[in-house]
mmCIF file of C-alpha atoms and ligand atoms in Angstrom:
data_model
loop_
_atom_site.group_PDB
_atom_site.id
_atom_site.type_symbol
_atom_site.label_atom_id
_atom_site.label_comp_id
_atom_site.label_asym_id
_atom_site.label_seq_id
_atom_site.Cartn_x
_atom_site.Cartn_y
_atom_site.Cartn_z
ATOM 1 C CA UNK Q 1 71.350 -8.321 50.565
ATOM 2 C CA UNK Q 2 69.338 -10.888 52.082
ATOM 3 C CA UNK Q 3 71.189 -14.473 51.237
ATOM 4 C CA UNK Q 4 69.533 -16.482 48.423
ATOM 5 C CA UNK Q 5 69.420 -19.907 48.756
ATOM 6 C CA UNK Q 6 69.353 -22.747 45.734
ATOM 7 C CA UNK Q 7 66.966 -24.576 47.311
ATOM 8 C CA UNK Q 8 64.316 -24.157 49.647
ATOM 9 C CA UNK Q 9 62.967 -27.426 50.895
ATOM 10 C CA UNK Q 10 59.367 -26.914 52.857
ATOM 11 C CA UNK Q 11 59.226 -29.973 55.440
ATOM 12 C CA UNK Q 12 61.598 -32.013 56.987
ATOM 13 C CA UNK Q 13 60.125 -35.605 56.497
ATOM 14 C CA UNK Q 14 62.060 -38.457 55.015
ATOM 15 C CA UNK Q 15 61.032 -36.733 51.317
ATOM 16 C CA UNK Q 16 62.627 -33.542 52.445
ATOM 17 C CA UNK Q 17 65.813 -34.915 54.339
ATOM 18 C CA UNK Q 18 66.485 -37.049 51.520
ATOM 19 C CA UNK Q 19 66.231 -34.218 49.188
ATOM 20 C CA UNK Q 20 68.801 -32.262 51.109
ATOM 21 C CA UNK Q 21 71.101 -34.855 51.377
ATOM 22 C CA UNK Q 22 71.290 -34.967 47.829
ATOM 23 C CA UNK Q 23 71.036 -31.370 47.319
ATOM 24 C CA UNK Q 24 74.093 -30.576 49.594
ATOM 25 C CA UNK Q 25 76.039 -33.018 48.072
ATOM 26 C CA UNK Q 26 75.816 -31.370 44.812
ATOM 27 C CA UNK Q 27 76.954 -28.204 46.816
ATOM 28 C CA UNK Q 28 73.997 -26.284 46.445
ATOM 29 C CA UNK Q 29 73.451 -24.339 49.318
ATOM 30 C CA UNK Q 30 70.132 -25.737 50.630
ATOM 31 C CA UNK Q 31 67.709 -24.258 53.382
ATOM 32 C CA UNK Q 32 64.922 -26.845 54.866
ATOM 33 C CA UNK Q 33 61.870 -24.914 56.856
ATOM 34 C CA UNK Q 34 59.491 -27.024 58.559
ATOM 35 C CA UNK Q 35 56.852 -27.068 61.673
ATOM 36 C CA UNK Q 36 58.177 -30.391 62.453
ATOM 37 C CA UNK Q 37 61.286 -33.325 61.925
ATOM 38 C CA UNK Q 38 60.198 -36.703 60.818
ATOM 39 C CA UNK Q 39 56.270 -35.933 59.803
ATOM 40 C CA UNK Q 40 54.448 -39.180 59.905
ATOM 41 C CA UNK Q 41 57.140 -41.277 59.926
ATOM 42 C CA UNK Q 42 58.502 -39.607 63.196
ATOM 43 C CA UNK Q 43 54.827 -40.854 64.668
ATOM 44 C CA UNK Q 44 55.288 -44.456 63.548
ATOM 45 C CA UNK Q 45 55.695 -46.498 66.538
ATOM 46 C CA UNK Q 46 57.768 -48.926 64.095
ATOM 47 C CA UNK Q 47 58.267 -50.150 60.687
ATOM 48 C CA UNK Q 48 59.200 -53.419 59.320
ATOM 49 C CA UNK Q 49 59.421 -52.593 55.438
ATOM 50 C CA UNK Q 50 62.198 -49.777 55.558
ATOM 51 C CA UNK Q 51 65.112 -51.841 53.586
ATOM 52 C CA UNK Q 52 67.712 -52.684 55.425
ATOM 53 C CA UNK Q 53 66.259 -52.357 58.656
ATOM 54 C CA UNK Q 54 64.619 -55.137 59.799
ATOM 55 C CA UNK Q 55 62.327 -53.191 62.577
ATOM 56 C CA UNK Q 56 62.841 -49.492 62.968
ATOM 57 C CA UNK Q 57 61.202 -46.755 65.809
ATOM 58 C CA UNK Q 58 60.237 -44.206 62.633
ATOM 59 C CA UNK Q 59 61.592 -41.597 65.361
ATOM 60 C CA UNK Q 60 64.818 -42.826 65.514
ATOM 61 C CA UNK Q 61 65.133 -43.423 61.916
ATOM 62 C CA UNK Q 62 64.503 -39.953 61.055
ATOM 63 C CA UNK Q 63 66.760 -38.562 63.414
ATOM 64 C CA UNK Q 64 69.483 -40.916 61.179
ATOM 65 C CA UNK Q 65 68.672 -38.828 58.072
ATOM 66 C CA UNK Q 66 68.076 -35.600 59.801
ATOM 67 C CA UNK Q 67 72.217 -35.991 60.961
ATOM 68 C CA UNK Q 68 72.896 -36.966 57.674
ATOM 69 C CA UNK Q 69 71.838 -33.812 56.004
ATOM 70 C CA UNK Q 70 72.997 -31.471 58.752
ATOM 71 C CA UNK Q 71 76.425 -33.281 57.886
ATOM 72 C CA UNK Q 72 76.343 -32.654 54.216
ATOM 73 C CA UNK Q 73 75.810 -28.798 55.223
ATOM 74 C CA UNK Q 74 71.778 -28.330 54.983
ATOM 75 C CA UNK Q 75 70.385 -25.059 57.148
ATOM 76 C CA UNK Q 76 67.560 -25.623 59.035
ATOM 77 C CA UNK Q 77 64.188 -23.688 60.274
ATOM 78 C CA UNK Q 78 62.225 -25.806 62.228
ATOM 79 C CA UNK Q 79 59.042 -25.113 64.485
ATOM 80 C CA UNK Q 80 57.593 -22.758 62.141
ATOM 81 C CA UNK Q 81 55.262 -22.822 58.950
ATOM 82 C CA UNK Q 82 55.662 -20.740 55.894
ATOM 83 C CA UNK Q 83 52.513 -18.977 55.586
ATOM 84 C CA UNK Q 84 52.748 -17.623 51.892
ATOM 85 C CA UNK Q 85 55.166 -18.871 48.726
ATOM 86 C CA UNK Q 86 55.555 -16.541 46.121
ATOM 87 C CA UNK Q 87 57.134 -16.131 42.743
ATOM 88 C CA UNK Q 88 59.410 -12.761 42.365
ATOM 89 C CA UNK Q 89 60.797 -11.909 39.311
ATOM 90 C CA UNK Q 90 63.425 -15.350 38.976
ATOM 91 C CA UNK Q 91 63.181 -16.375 42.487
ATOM 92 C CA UNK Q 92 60.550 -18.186 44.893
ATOM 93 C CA UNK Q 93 59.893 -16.824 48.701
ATOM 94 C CA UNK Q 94 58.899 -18.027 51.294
ATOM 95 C CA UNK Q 95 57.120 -16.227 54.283
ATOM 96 C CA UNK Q 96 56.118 -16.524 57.654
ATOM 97 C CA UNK Q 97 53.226 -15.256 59.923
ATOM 98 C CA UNK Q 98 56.222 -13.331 62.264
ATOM 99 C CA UNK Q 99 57.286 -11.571 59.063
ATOM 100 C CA UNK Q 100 60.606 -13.083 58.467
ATOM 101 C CA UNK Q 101 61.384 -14.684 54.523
ATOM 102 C CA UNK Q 102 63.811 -16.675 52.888
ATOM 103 C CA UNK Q 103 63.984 -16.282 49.183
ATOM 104 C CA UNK Q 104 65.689 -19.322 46.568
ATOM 105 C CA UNK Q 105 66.324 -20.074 43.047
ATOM 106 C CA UNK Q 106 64.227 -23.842 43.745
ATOM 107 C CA UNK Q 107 61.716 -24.820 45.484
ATOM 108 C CA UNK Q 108 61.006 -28.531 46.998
ATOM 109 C CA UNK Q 109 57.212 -29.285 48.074
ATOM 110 C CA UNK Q 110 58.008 -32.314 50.381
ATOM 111 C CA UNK Q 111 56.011 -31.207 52.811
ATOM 112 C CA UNK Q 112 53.403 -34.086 53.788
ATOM 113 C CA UNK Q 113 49.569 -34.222 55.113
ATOM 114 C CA UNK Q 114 48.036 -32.925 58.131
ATOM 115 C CA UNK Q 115 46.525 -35.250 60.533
ATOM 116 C CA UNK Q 116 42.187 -35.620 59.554
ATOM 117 C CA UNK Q 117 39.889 -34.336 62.080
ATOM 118 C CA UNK Q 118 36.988 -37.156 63.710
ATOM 119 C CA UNK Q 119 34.598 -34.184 63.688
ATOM 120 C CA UNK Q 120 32.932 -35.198 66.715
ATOM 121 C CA UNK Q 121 31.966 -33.345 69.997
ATOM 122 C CA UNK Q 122 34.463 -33.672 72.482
ATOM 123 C CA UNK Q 123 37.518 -34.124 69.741
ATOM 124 C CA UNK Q 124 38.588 -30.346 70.037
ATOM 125 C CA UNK Q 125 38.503 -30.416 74.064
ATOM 126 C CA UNK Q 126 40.637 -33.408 74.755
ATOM 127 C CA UNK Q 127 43.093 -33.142 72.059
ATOM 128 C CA UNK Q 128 46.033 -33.523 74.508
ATOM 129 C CA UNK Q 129 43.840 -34.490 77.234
ATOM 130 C CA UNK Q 130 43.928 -38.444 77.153
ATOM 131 C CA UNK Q 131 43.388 -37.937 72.954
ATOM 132 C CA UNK Q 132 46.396 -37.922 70.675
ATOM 133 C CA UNK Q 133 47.037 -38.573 66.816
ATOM 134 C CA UNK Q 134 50.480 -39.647 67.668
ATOM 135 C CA UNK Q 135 51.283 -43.209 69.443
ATOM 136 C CA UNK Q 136 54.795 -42.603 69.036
ATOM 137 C CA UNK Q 137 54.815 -39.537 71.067
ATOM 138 C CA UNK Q 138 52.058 -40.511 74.146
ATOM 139 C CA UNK Q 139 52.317 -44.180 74.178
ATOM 140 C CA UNK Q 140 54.423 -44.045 77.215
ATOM 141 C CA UNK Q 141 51.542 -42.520 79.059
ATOM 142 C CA UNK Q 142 49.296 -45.470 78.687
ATOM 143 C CA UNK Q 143 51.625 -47.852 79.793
ATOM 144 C CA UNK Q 144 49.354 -51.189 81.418
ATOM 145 C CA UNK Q 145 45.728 -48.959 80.789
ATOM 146 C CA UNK Q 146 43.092 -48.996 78.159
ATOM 147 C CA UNK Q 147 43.089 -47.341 75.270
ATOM 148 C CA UNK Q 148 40.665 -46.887 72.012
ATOM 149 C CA UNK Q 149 42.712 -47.168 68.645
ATOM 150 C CA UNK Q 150 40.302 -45.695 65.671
ATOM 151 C CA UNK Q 151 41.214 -46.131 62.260
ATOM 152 C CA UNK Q 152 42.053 -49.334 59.809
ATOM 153 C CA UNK Q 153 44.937 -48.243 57.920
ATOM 154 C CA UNK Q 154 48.391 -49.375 58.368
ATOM 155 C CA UNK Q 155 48.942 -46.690 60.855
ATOM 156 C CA UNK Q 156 46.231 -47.706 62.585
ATOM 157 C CA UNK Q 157 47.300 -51.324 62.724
ATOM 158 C CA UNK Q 158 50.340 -50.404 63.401
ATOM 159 C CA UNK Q 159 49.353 -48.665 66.229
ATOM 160 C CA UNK Q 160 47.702 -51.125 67.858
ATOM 161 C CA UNK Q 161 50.276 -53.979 67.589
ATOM 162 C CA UNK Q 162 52.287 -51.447 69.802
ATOM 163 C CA UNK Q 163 49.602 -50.917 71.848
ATOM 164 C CA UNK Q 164 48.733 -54.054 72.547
ATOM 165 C CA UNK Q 165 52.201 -54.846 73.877
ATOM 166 C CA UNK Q 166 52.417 -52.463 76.710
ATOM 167 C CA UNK Q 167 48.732 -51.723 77.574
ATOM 168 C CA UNK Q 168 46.444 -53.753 79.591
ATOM 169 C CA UNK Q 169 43.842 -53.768 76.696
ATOM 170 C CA UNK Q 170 43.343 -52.157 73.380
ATOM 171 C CA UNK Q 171 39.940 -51.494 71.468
ATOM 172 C CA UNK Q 172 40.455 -51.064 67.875
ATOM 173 C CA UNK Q 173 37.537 -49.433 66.122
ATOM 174 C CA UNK Q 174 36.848 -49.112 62.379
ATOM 175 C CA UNK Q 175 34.266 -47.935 60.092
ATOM 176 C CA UNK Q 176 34.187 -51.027 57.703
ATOM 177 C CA UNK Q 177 34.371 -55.104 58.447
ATOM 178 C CA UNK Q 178 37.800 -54.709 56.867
ATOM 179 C CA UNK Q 179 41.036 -53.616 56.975
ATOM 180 C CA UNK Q 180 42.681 -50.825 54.972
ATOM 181 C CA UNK Q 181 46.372 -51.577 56.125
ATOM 182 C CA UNK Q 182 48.472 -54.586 54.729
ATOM 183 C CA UNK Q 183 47.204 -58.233 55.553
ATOM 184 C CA UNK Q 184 50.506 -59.357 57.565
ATOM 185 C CA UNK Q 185 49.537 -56.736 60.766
ATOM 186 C CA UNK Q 186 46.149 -57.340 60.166
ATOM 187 C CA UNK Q 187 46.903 -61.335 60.667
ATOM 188 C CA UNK Q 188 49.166 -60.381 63.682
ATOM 189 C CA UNK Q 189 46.278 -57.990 65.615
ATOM 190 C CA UNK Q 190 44.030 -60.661 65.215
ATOM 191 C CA UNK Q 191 45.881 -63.123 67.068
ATOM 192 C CA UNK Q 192 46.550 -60.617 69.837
ATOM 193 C CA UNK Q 193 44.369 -61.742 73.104
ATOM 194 C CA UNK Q 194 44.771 -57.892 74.364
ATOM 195 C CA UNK Q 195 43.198 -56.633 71.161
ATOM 196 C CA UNK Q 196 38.705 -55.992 70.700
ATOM 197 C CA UNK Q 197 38.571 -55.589 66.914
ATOM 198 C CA UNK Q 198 34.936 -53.757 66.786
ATOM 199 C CA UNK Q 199 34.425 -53.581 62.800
ATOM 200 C CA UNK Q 200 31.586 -51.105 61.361
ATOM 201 C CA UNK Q 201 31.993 -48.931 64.123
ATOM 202 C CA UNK Q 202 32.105 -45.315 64.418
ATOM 203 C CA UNK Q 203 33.299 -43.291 67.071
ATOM 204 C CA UNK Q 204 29.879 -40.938 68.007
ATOM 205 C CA UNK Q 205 31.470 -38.715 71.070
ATOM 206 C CA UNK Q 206 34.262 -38.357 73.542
ATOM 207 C CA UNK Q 207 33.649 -38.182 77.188
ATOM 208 C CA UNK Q 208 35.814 -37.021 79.958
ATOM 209 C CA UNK Q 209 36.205 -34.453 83.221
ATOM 210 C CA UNK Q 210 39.491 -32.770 83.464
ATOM 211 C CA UNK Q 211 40.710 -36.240 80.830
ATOM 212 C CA UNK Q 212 38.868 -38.009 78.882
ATOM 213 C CA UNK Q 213 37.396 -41.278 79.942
ATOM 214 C CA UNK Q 214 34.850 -42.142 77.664
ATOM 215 C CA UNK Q 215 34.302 -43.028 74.227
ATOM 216 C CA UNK Q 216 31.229 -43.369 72.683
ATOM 217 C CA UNK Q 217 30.995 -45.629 69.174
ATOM 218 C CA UNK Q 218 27.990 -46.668 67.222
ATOM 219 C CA UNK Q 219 27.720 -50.254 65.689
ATOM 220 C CA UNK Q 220 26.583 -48.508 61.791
ATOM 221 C CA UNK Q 221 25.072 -51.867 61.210
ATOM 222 C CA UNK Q 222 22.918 -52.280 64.427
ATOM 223 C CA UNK Q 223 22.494 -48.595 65.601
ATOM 224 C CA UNK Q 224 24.032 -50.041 69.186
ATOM 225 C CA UNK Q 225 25.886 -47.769 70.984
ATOM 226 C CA UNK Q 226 28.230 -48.904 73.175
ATOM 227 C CA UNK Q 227 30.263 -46.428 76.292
ATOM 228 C CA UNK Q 228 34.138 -47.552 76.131
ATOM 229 C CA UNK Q 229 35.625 -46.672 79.557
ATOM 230 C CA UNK Q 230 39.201 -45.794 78.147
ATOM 231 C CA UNK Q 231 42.243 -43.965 79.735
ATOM 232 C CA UNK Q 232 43.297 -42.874 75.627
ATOM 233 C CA UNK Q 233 42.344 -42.563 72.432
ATOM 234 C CA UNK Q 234 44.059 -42.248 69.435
ATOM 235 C CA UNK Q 235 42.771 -40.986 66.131
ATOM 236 C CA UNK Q 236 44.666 -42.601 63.834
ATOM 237 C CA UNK Q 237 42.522 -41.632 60.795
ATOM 238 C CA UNK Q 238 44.582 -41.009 58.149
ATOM 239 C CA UNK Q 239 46.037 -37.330 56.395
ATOM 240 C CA UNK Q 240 45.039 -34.235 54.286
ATOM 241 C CA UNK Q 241 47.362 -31.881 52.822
ATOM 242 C CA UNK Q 242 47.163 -27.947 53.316
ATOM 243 C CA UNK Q 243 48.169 -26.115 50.124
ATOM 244 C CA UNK Q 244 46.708 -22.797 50.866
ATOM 245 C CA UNK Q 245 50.021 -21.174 51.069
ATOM 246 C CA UNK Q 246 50.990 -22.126 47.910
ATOM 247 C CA UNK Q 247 48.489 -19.359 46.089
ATOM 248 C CA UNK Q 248 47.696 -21.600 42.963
ATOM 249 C CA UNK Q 249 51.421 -21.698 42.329
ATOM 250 C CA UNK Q 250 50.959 -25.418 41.474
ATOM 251 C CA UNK Q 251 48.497 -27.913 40.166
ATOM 252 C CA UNK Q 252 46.795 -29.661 42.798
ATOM 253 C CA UNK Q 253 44.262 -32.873 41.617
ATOM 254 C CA UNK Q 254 40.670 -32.764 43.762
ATOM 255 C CA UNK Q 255 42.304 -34.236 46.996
ATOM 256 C CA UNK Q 256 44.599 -31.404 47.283
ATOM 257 C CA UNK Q 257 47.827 -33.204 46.084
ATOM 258 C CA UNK Q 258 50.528 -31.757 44.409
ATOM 259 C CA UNK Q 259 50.458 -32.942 40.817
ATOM 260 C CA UNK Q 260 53.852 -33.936 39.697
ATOM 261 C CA UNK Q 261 55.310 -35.952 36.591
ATOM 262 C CA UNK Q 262 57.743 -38.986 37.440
ATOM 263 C CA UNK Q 263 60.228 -36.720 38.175
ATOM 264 C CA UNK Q 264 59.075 -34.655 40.554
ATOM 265 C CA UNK Q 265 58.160 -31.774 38.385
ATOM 266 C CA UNK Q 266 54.775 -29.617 39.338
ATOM 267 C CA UNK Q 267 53.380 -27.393 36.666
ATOM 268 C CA UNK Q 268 55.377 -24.336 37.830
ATOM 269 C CA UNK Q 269 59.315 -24.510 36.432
ATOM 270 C CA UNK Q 270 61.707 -24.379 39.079
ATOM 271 C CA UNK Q 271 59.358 -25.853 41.950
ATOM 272 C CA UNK Q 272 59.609 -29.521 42.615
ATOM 273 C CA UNK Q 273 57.661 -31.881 45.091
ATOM 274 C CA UNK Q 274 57.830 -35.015 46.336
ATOM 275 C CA UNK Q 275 56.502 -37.620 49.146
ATOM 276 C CA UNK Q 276 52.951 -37.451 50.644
ATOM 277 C CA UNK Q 277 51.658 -34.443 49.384
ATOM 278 C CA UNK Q 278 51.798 -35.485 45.995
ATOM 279 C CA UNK Q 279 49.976 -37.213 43.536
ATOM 280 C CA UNK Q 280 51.912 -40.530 44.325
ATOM 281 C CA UNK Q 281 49.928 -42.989 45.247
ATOM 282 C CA UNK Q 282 52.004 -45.124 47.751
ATOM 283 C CA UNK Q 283 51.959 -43.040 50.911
ATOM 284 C CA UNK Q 284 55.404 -45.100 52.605
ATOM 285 C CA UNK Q 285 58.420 -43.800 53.670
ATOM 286 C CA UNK Q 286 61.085 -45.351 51.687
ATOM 287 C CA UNK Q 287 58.540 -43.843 48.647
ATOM 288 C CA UNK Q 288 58.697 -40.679 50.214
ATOM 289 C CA UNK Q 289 62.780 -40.800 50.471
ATOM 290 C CA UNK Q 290 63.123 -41.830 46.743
ATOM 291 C CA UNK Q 291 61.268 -39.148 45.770
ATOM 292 C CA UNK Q 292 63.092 -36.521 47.456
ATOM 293 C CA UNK Q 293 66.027 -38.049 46.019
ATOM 294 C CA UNK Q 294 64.723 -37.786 42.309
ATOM 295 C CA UNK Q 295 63.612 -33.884 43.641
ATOM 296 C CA UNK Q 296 66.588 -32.785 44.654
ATOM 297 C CA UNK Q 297 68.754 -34.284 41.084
ATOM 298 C CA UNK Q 298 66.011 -32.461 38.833
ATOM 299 C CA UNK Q 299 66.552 -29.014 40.644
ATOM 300 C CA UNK Q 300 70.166 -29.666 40.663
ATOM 301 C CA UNK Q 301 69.300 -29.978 36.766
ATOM 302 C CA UNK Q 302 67.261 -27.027 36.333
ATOM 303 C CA UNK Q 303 69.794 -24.509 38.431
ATOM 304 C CA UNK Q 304 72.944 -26.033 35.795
ATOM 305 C CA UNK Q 305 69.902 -25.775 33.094
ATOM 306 C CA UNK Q 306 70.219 -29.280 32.398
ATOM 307 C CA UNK Q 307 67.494 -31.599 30.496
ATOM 308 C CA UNK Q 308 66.177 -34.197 32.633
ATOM 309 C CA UNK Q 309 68.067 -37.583 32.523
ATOM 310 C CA UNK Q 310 71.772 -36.139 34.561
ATOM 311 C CA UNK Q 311 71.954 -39.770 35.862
ATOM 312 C CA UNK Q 312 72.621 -41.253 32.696
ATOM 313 C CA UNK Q 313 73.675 -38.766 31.003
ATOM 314 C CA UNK Q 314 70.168 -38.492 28.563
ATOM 315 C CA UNK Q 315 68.722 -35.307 27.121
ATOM 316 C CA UNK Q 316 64.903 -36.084 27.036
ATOM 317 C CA UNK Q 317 61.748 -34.006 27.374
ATOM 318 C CA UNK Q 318 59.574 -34.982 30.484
ATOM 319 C CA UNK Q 319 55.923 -36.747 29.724
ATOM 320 C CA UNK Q 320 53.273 -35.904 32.107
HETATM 321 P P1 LIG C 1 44.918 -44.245 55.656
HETATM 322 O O1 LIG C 1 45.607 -45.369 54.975
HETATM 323 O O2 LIG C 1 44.307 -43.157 54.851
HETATM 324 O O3 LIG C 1 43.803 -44.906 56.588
HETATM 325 C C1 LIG C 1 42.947 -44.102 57.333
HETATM 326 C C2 LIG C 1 41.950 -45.014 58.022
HETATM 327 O O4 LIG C 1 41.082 -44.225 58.837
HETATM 328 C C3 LIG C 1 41.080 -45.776 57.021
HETATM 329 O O5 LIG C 1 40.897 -47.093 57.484
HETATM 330 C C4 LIG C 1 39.771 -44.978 57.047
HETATM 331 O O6 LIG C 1 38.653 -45.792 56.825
HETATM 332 C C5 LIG C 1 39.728 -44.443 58.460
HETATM 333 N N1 LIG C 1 39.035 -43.150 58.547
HETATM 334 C C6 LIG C 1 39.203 -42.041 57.777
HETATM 335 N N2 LIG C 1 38.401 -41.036 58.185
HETATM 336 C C7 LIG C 1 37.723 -41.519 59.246
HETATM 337 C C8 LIG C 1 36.750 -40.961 60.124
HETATM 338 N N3 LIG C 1 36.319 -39.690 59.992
HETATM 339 N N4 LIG C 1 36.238 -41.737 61.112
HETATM 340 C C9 LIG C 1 36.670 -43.037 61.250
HETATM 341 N N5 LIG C 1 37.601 -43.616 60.476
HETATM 342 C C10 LIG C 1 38.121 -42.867 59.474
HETATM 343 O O7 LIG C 1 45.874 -43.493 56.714
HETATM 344 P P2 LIG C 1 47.145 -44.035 57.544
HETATM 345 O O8 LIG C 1 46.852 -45.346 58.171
HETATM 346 O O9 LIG C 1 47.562 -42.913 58.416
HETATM 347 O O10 LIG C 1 48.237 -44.259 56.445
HETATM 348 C C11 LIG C 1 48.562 -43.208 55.537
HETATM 349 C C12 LIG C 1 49.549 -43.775 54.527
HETATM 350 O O11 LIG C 1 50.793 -44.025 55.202
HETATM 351 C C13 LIG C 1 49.079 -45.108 53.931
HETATM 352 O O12 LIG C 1 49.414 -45.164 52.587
HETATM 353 C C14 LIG C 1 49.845 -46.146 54.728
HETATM 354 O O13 LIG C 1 50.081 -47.355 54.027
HETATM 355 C C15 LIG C 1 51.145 -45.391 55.002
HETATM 356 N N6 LIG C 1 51.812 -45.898 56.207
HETATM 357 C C16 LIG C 1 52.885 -46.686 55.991
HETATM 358 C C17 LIG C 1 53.565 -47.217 57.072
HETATM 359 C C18 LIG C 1 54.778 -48.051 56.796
HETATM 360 O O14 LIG C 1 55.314 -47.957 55.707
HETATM 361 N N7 LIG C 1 55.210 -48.877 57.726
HETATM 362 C C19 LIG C 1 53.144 -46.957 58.395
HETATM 363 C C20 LIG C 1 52.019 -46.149 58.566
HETATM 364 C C21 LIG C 1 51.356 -45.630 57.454
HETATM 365 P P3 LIG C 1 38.392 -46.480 55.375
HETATM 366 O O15 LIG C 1 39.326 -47.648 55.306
HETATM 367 O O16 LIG C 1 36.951 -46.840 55.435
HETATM 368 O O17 LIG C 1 38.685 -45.403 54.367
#
C-alpha cells in the first residue's frame, strides 16, 4: 500500500520550508511537492528586513532553509504541480497531470501567488526573449545595458536598486505618481543618477525581432507615448494565486486567498495554509516563515487530536 504521509506541504517557499522544519522535528513524516524552491523570495535580488541578516540574496537564503528541512528528514517533489487535491474518506490526495499521487493525513496550503500578466501585445512572445518576471534569475544578462523596470511595489523597487548597480541605465515605469513599496528604497532610487522614474505611465506594447528591443509606455496623464529602446524588461507587477486545484475544498475571499484564522486553520479540518496565498495581509517573507511555523504546530495538533494552544499548554477553541 501506497505510503501515507502526515503531512503534505504544497510549495516550497519560506512558508512551506518553515513548515517542514517544524513538522519533521515533531517526527511526522512530511512530504513537500512544489513547481519551484524559494517562490518569490528565491526572485528577490536582496532583502534588508529578514532579522538577523543584515542584506540577504533571497536565493541564497532559501537554499539555507531548504538544507535545513532536508536535514530534519522532509521528502521532496519538486518541478511539478499538483493538478487536483481531494478529500478520501480520512485522508487528503494530491494528484498530478502524469498520473502519479501522494495521499496524507494533513494538508499545508503554503503555496504562494503566480506572477500577474501585463496583458499587452508582445508580452506572450518575448517572455524569455529580453522579458523576464524574475531579476534574480536574468539580471546577469543585462550586465552594463538598459533595461525597463515596470511596477511600484517593493519588488519593483527592489528591483531597480539592483538594477541600477550593474546596468548602464534603468527606466522605472509605474502606473501612479507614487510608490507602492516602503519609503526607505523609494528614497534610495531616487537618488540613483542611473535611475528615469516615469510616474503615471503604462506600458502600451513590447517591440522586438528575434529579442525584444522596444518598449512602448503611455504617459495616462498626457496621452504621450514615448518608444524606450531597451535590451530588458522586467514585469515586476505583483502576484495572483491559482486555487483551481483545490475543488472548493477551502474558503477563498474575492481575491482568491485562502481564508485562514490566526492559526492557520482554513474552513476544511485537517488542511492548513499559510504565507502568500492567504488571507494575510503582509505579503514578506519572514511573515510567510512564521506562518508556516504556526501551520505546521496546529497539524502536529490535529494528527495527536490536540486543542489549539500545544505551545503553552492551553485548551481553547479557535475564533475566526
Ligand atoms: P505589489 O506590492 O502587489 O505591487 C505590484 C505593483 O505593480 C504595484 O505598484 C501595482 O500598481 C503595479 N501593477 C499591478 N498590475 C499592473 C499592471 N497590469 N500594469 C502596470 N503596473 C501594475 O507586488 P510586489 O512588489 O511583487 O510585492 C508583493 C508583496 O511582496 C508585497 O507585499 C511586498 O511588500 C512583498 N515584498 C517584500 C519584499 C521584502 O520583504 N524585502 C521584497 C519584495 C516584495 P499600483 O501600486 O497602482 O497597484
Amino acid at each position: 500500500m501506497a505510503k501515507i504521509y502526515d503531512v503534505l506541504i504544497i510549495g516550497a517557499g519560506p512558508a512551506g520550508l518553515t513548515a517542514a522544519i517544524y513538522t519533521c522535528r515533531k517526527k511526522l513524516s512530511t512530504l513537500i511537492v512544489s513547481m519551484d524552491l524559494g517562490g518569490q523570495t528565491a526572485r528577490t535580488s536582496y532583502m534588508e528586513n529578514y532579522p538577523g541578516m543584515e542584506s540577504v540574496n533571497g536565493n541564497k537564503l532559501v537554499e539555507k532553509i531548504y538544507k535545513q528541512a532536508a536535514k530534519f528528514g522532509a521528502d521532496f517533489v519538486l518541478g511539478k504541480k499538483v493538478s487536483n487535491l481531494e478529500k478520501k474518506n480520512k485522508n487528503f490526495t494530491a494528484k498530478f497531470s502524469d498520473g502519479s499521487e501522494y495521499s496524507s493525513k494533513t494538508v499545508i496550503l503554503a503555496f504562494g501567488k503566480i506572477p500577474r500578466s501585463l496583458g499587452i501585445p508582445g508580452e506572450n512572445e518575448y517572455l524569455g526573449k529580453g522579458l523576464s518576471v524574475c531579476v534574480t534569475c536574468d539580471a546577469p544578462m543585462y550586465s552594463g545595458k538598459i533595461t525597463a523596470i515596470i511596477g511600484g511595489g517593493n519588488s519593483a523597487l527592489e528591483s531597480a536598486v539592483y538594477m541600477a548597480s550593474i546596468s548602464k541605465k534603468v527606466y522605472l515605469i509605474h502606473r501612479r505618481d507614487e510608490f507602492r513599496g516602503d519609503e526607505i528604497t523609494a528614497e534610495k532610487i531616487k537618488k540613483m543618477k542611473n535611475i528615469e522614474i516615469l510616474f503615471d505611465t503604462i506600458p502600451v506594447e513590447i517591440k522586438g525581432s528575434e529579442f525584444l528591443h522596444t518598449l512602448i509606455v503611455e504617459n495616462s496623464e498626457t496621452g504621450e507615448r514615448r518608444e524606450l529602446k531597451v535590451d530588458g524588461v522586467f514585469s515586476e507587477i505583483g502576484y495572483e494565486v491559482n486555487v483551481d486545484f483545490l475543488n472548493k475544498l477551502v474558503e477563498v475571499n474575492e481575491k482568491n486567498e485562502i481564508i485562514i484564522d490566526f492559526n492557520c486553520h482554513t474552513s476544511r479540518p485537517g488542511i492548513f495554509a499559510a504565507g502568500d496565498a492567504t488571507i494575510i495581509p503582509y505579503k514578506q517573507t519572514i511573515i510567510a516563515a512564521g506562518e508556516g511555523a504556526k501551520a505546521a504546530l496546529e497539524a502536529y495538533a490535529y494528527i495527536k487530536n490536540e486543542s489549539v494552544g500545544i505551545d503553552w499548554g492551553k485548551k481553547s477553541n479557535t475564533p475566526r
